[in-house]
Amino acid sequence: RAFLYRLWKGTVSSKMLNPRLQKAMRYYMSFNKHGVRFRRRREARRTGPELLCELRRRVRVRTLDGKEPPFSALGWRPLVPGVPLSQLHPRGLHSCAVVMSAGAILNSSLGEEIDSHDAVLRFNSAPTRGYEKDVGNKTTMRIINSQILANPSHHFIDSSLYKDVILVAWDPAPYSANLNLWYQKPDYNLFTPYIQHRRRNPTQPFYILHPKFIWQLWDIIQENTREKIQPNPPSSGFIGILIMMSLCREVHVYEYIPSVRQTELCHYHELYYDAACTLGAYHPLLYEKLLVQRLNMGTQADLHHKGKVVLPGFRTLRC
Ligand code: C5P
């Protein structure tokens, strides 16, 4: 529990993680699969409000528009949705919920509160059916990683989880964001199923995040963290929070920074235990959470009991 108290206060460091997680972090650090180049300037200890303005200044949600090689030559221009993600709700959404898939949301009874928001973001294959009391049943948008599209076990093409929602997919590209290299060697091939899905469901908004957007978020996390962070993309959760801060006037994030209900249960919908799901091994998850903790405008009681962080949308900030 000492760890959790320090996470709530923003005073944890990776040295307090269990030895197995620390070892995994060191492994990813030396492997540097995506060729990340650490630049020097880090430590910048910005306050919450300063950090918010920095995020607003720099974060631009970007998706593949089919205008750049190799996608331009592959005929992606007419394949991608005509309306950009940032224009889907031109006047902005008012209040939005970001529902993390953490085990800690079980027995929270947060479902009704979550559904009361104008838009609800969920991740990957996280279900609502059977869990409505705790997670609600409204889904406006789903962020999915490339494994969901590429791995047949997820039934991406016919599962109802991926119908009638805005879909936003991503895959770890090289840090250089060289689209040709990425296209030749994605982590999981999301391109073929994307094309197939677009052809079959041309009216469903479905985007692929631009690698530049993902690595821009990574740069911001590293620049605002004293320690060296894992040279891997931020988690879907962090990506989703920043997308919603761009689209909504107010963002309520559930069970990202864990509540008192936290255990090692990875997901609410799966009997699998691993502390890495909450604290990170591959993703720089602990550092993402420390950053989000600094931005929290909600109450400590909501953080402890609901696992809820409240963040302002970029358009409401006066910078
Ligand atoms: O595991 P998955 O990536 O599908 O979960 C969605 C997001 O929820 C993660 O990217 C992570 O940000 C967050 N999460 C968490 N703690 C967990 C499980 C998920 O913070 N135990």
Short mmCIF file of N, CA, C and O in Angstrom, two decimals, residues 234-293:
data_model
loop_
_atom_site.label_atom_id
_atom_site.label_comp_id
_atom_site.label_asym_id
_atom_site.label_seq_id
_atom_site.Cartn_x
_atom_site.Cartn_y
_atom_site.Cartn_z
N PRO A 234 4.06 5.20 -25.50
CA PRO A 234 3.17 5.25 -24.35
C PRO A 234 2.04 4.24 -24.51
O PRO A 234 1.78 3.76 -25.61
N SER A 235 1.38 3.91 -23.40
CA SER A 235 0.29 2.93 -23.44
C SER A 235 -0.92 3.53 -24.15
O SER A 235 -1.06 4.75 -24.27
N SER A 236 -1.81 2.67 -24.61
CA SER A 236 -3.07 3.12 -25.22
C SER A 236 -3.81 4.06 -24.28
O SER A 236 -4.46 5.01 -24.73
N GLY A 237 -3.73 3.78 -22.99
CA GLY A 237 -4.42 4.60 -22.00
C GLY A 237 -3.97 6.05 -22.08
O GLY A 237 -4.79 6.98 -22.14
N PHE A 238 -2.67 6.27 -22.09
CA PHE A 238 -2.14 7.64 -22.15
C PHE A 238 -2.50 8.30 -23.47
O PHE A 238 -2.91 9.46 -23.51
N ILE A 239 -2.36 7.55 -24.55
CA ILE A 239 -2.71 8.08 -25.87
C ILE A 239 -4.18 8.53 -25.87
O ILE A 239 -4.52 9.61 -26.33
N GLY A 240 -5.04 7.69 -25.29
CA GLY A 240 -6.47 7.99 -25.24
C GLY A 240 -6.78 9.23 -24.42
O GLY A 240 -7.63 10.05 -24.79
N ILE A 241 -6.09 9.39 -23.29
CA ILE A 241 -6.31 10.57 -22.44
C ILE A 241 -6.00 11.84 -23.23
O ILE A 241 -6.76 12.81 -23.22
N LEU A 242 -4.88 11.82 -23.95
CA LEU A 242 -4.49 13.03 -24.69
C LEU A 242 -5.43 13.30 -25.87
O LEU A 242 -5.73 14.45 -26.18
N ILE A 243 -5.92 12.25 -26.51
CA ILE A 243 -6.89 12.46 -27.59
C ILE A 243 -8.16 13.12 -27.01
O ILE A 243 -8.67 14.09 -27.57
N MET A 244 -8.62 12.61 -25.87
CA MET A 244 -9.84 13.17 -25.29
C MET A 244 -9.63 14.59 -24.77
O MET A 244 -10.53 15.43 -24.85
N MET A 245 -8.44 14.91 -24.28
CA MET A 245 -8.16 16.30 -23.86
C MET A 245 -8.20 17.24 -25.06
O MET A 245 -8.48 18.44 -24.91
N SER A 246 -7.94 16.70 -26.24
CA SER A 246 -8.01 17.53 -27.46
C SER A 246 -9.45 17.71 -27.93
O SER A 246 -9.76 18.68 -28.60
N LEU A 247 -10.32 16.74 -27.62
CA LEU A 247 -11.68 16.75 -28.16
C LEU A 247 -12.73 17.26 -27.18
O LEU A 247 -13.80 17.69 -27.60
N CYS A 248 -12.47 17.16 -25.88
CA CYS A 248 -13.52 17.41 -24.87
C CYS A 248 -13.15 18.59 -23.99
O CYS A 248 -11.99 18.95 -23.86
N ARG A 249 -14.17 19.17 -23.37
CA ARG A 249 -13.91 20.29 -22.47
C ARG A 249 -13.50 19.81 -21.08
O ARG A 249 -12.89 20.53 -20.30
N GLU A 250 -13.85 18.57 -20.76
CA GLU A 250 -13.55 18.02 -19.44
C GLU A 250 -13.37 16.51 -19.60
O GLU A 250 -14.20 15.88 -20.25
N VAL A 251 -12.32 15.96 -19.01
CA VAL A 251 -12.05 14.54 -19.19
C VAL A 251 -11.95 13.86 -17.82
O VAL A 251 -11.17 14.28 -16.96
N HIS A 252 -12.79 12.84 -17.62
CA HIS A 252 -12.77 12.08 -16.37
C HIS A 252 -12.15 10.71 -16.67
O HIS A 252 -12.70 9.95 -17.45
N VAL A 253 -11.03 10.45 -16.03
CA VAL A 253 -10.29 9.22 -16.30
C VAL A 253 -10.49 8.25 -15.13
O VAL A 253 -10.25 8.63 -13.98
N TYR A 254 -10.93 7.03 -15.44
CA TYR A 254 -11.24 6.07 -14.38
C TYR A 254 -10.23 4.93 -14.30
O TYR A 254 -9.92 4.28 -15.30
N GLU A 255 -9.70 4.72 -13.12
CA GLU A 255 -8.77 3.61 -12.79
C GLU A 255 -7.53 3.57 -13.68
O GLU A 255 -7.08 2.51 -14.11
N TYR A 256 -6.99 4.74 -13.91
CA TYR A 256 -5.66 4.82 -14.54
C TYR A 256 -4.67 4.93 -13.38
O TYR A 256 -3.83 4.07 -13.18
N ILE A 257 -4.83 5.97 -12.57
CA ILE A 257 -4.18 5.98 -11.27
C ILE A 257 -5.09 5.17 -10.37
O ILE A 257 -6.25 5.50 -10.18
N PRO A 258 -4.60 4.04 -9.86
CA PRO A 258 -5.51 3.10 -9.22
C PRO A 258 -6.09 3.61 -7.90
O PRO A 258 -5.46 4.38 -7.18
N SER A 259 -7.32 3.12 -7.63
CA SER A 259 -8.00 3.40 -6.37
C SER A 259 -7.55 2.40 -5.31
O SER A 259 -6.70 1.54 -5.58
N VAL A 260 -8.19 2.49 -4.14
CA VAL A 260 -7.94 1.53 -3.06
C VAL A 260 -8.26 0.09 -3.48
O VAL A 260 -7.83 -0.85 -2.83
N ARG A 261 -9.03 -0.07 -4.58
CA ARG A 261 -9.38 -1.43 -5.02
C ARG A 261 -8.23 -2.13 -5.74
O ARG A 261 -8.35 -3.29 -6.12
N GLN A 262 -7.13 -1.43 -5.95
CA GLN A 262 -6.05 -1.99 -6.77
C GLN A 262 -5.51 -3.31 -6.24
O GLN A 262 -5.28 -3.48 -5.04
N THR A 263 -5.35 -4.28 -7.16
CA THR A 263 -4.66 -5.55 -6.88
C THR A 263 -3.78 -5.79 -8.10
O THR A 263 -3.66 -4.92 -8.95
N GLU A 264 -3.23 -6.99 -8.20
CA GLU A 264 -2.45 -7.29 -9.39
C GLU A 264 -3.31 -7.80 -10.55
O GLU A 264 -2.79 -8.15 -11.60
N LEU A 265 -4.64 -7.84 -10.34
CA LEU A 265 -5.53 -8.28 -11.42
C LEU A 265 -5.36 -7.32 -12.60
O LEU A 265 -5.58 -6.12 -12.49
N CYS A 266 -4.96 -7.89 -13.73
CA CYS A 266 -4.60 -7.06 -14.88
C CYS A 266 -5.81 -6.34 -15.47
O CYS A 266 -5.83 -5.12 -15.55
N HIS A 267 -6.82 -7.10 -15.89
CA HIS A 267 -8.02 -6.54 -16.52
C HIS A 267 -9.27 -6.96 -15.74
O HIS A 267 -9.30 -8.05 -15.19
N TYR A 268 -10.31 -6.14 -15.79
CA TYR A 268 -11.55 -6.52 -15.09
C TYR A 268 -12.24 -7.70 -15.72
O TYR A 268 -13.05 -8.37 -15.09
N HIS A 269 -11.91 -7.99 -16.99
CA HIS A 269 -12.64 -9.02 -17.72
C HIS A 269 -11.85 -10.30 -17.90
O HIS A 269 -12.22 -11.14 -18.72
N GLU A 270 -10.79 -10.49 -17.14
CA GLU A 270 -9.89 -11.60 -17.41
C GLU A 270 -9.20 -12.01 -16.11
O GLU A 270 -8.72 -11.15 -15.38
N LEU A 271 -9.11 -13.31 -15.85
CA LEU A 271 -8.46 -13.76 -14.62
C LEU A 271 -6.97 -13.91 -14.87
O LEU A 271 -6.46 -15.02 -15.08
N TYR A 272 -6.27 -12.81 -14.88
CA TYR A 272 -4.84 -12.84 -15.14
C TYR A 272 -4.19 -11.79 -14.25
O TYR A 272 -4.64 -10.64 -14.21
N TYR A 273 -3.17 -12.21 -13.52
CA TYR A 273 -2.56 -11.31 -12.54
C TYR A 273 -1.15 -10.93 -12.95
O TYR A 273 -0.33 -11.80 -13.25
N ASP A 274 -0.87 -9.65 -13.02
CA ASP A 274 0.48 -9.19 -13.34
C ASP A 274 0.57 -7.70 -13.00
O ASP A 274 -0.15 -6.87 -13.57
N ALA A 275 1.47 -7.37 -12.08
CA ALA A 275 1.63 -5.97 -11.67
C ALA A 275 2.07 -5.08 -12.83
O ALA A 275 1.85 -3.87 -12.83
N ALA A 276 2.69 -5.69 -13.85
CA ALA A 276 3.17 -4.90 -15.00
C ALA A 276 2.02 -4.20 -15.72
O ALA A 276 2.22 -3.15 -16.32
N CYS A 277 0.82 -4.76 -15.67
CA CYS A 277 -0.33 -4.14 -16.35
C CYS A 277 -0.62 -2.75 -15.79
O CYS A 277 -1.03 -1.85 -16.51
N THR A 278 -0.44 -2.59 -14.48
CA THR A 278 -0.75 -1.33 -13.83
C THR A 278 0.48 -0.42 -13.75
O THR A 278 0.35 0.80 -13.80
N LEU A 279 1.66 -1.01 -13.63
CA LEU A 279 2.85 -0.20 -13.38
C LEU A 279 3.82 -0.15 -14.55
O LEU A 279 4.74 0.66 -14.57
N GLY A 280 3.61 -1.03 -15.53
CA GLY A 280 4.40 -0.94 -16.75
C GLY A 280 5.65 -1.80 -16.75
O GLY A 280 6.30 -1.97 -15.73
N ALA A 281 5.96 -2.35 -17.90
CA ALA A 281 7.23 -3.02 -18.15
C ALA A 281 7.66 -2.54 -19.53
O ALA A 281 8.62 -1.78 -19.65
N TYR A 282 6.89 -2.90 -20.55
CA TYR A 282 7.16 -2.42 -21.91
C TYR A 282 6.86 -0.92 -22.02
O TYR A 282 7.70 -0.13 -22.43
N HIS A 283 5.67 -0.53 -21.65
CA HIS A 283 5.29 0.90 -21.75
C HIS A 283 5.86 1.71 -20.57
O HIS A 283 5.98 1.19 -19.47
N PRO A 284 6.15 2.99 -20.79
CA PRO A 284 6.61 3.84 -19.67
C PRO A 284 5.43 4.25 -18.77
O PRO A 284 5.25 5.41 -18.43
N LEU A 285 4.63 3.25 -18.37
CA LEU A 285 3.33 3.48 -17.73
C LEU A 285 3.43 4.22 -16.40
O LEU A 285 2.62 5.11 -16.12
N LEU A 286 4.43 3.87 -15.58
CA LEU A 286 4.56 4.54 -14.28
C LEU A 286 4.78 6.04 -14.49
O LEU A 286 4.20 6.87 -13.79
N TYR A 287 5.60 6.39 -15.47
CA TYR A 287 5.91 7.81 -15.73
C TYR A 287 4.72 8.54 -16.34
O TYR A 287 4.48 9.70 -16.04
N GLU A 288 3.97 7.83 -17.18
CA GLU A 288 2.73 8.42 -17.72
C GLU A 288 1.81 8.78 -16.57
O GLU A 288 1.21 9.86 -16.52
N LYS A 289 1.70 7.87 -15.62
CA LYS A 289 0.77 8.08 -14.51
C LYS A 289 1.23 9.21 -13.59
O LYS A 289 0.41 9.98 -13.09
N LEU A 290 2.55 9.32 -13.39
CA LEU A 290 3.06 10.42 -12.56
C LEU A 290 2.75 11.76 -13.22
O LEU A 290 2.41 12.74 -12.54
N LEU A 291 2.83 11.78 -14.54
CA LEU A 291 2.51 13.01 -15.27
C LEU A 291 1.03 13.37 -15.13
O LEU A 291 0.66 14.51 -14.85
N VAL A 292 0.17 12.36 -15.30
CA VAL A 292 -1.27 12.59 -15.20
C VAL A 292 -1.64 12.98 -13.76
O VAL A 292 -2.50 13.84 -13.55
N GLN A 293 -0.97 12.39 -12.79
CA GLN A 293 -1.20 12.75 -11.38
C GLN A 293 -0.94 14.25 -11.18
O GLN A 293 -1.68 14.92 -10.47
#
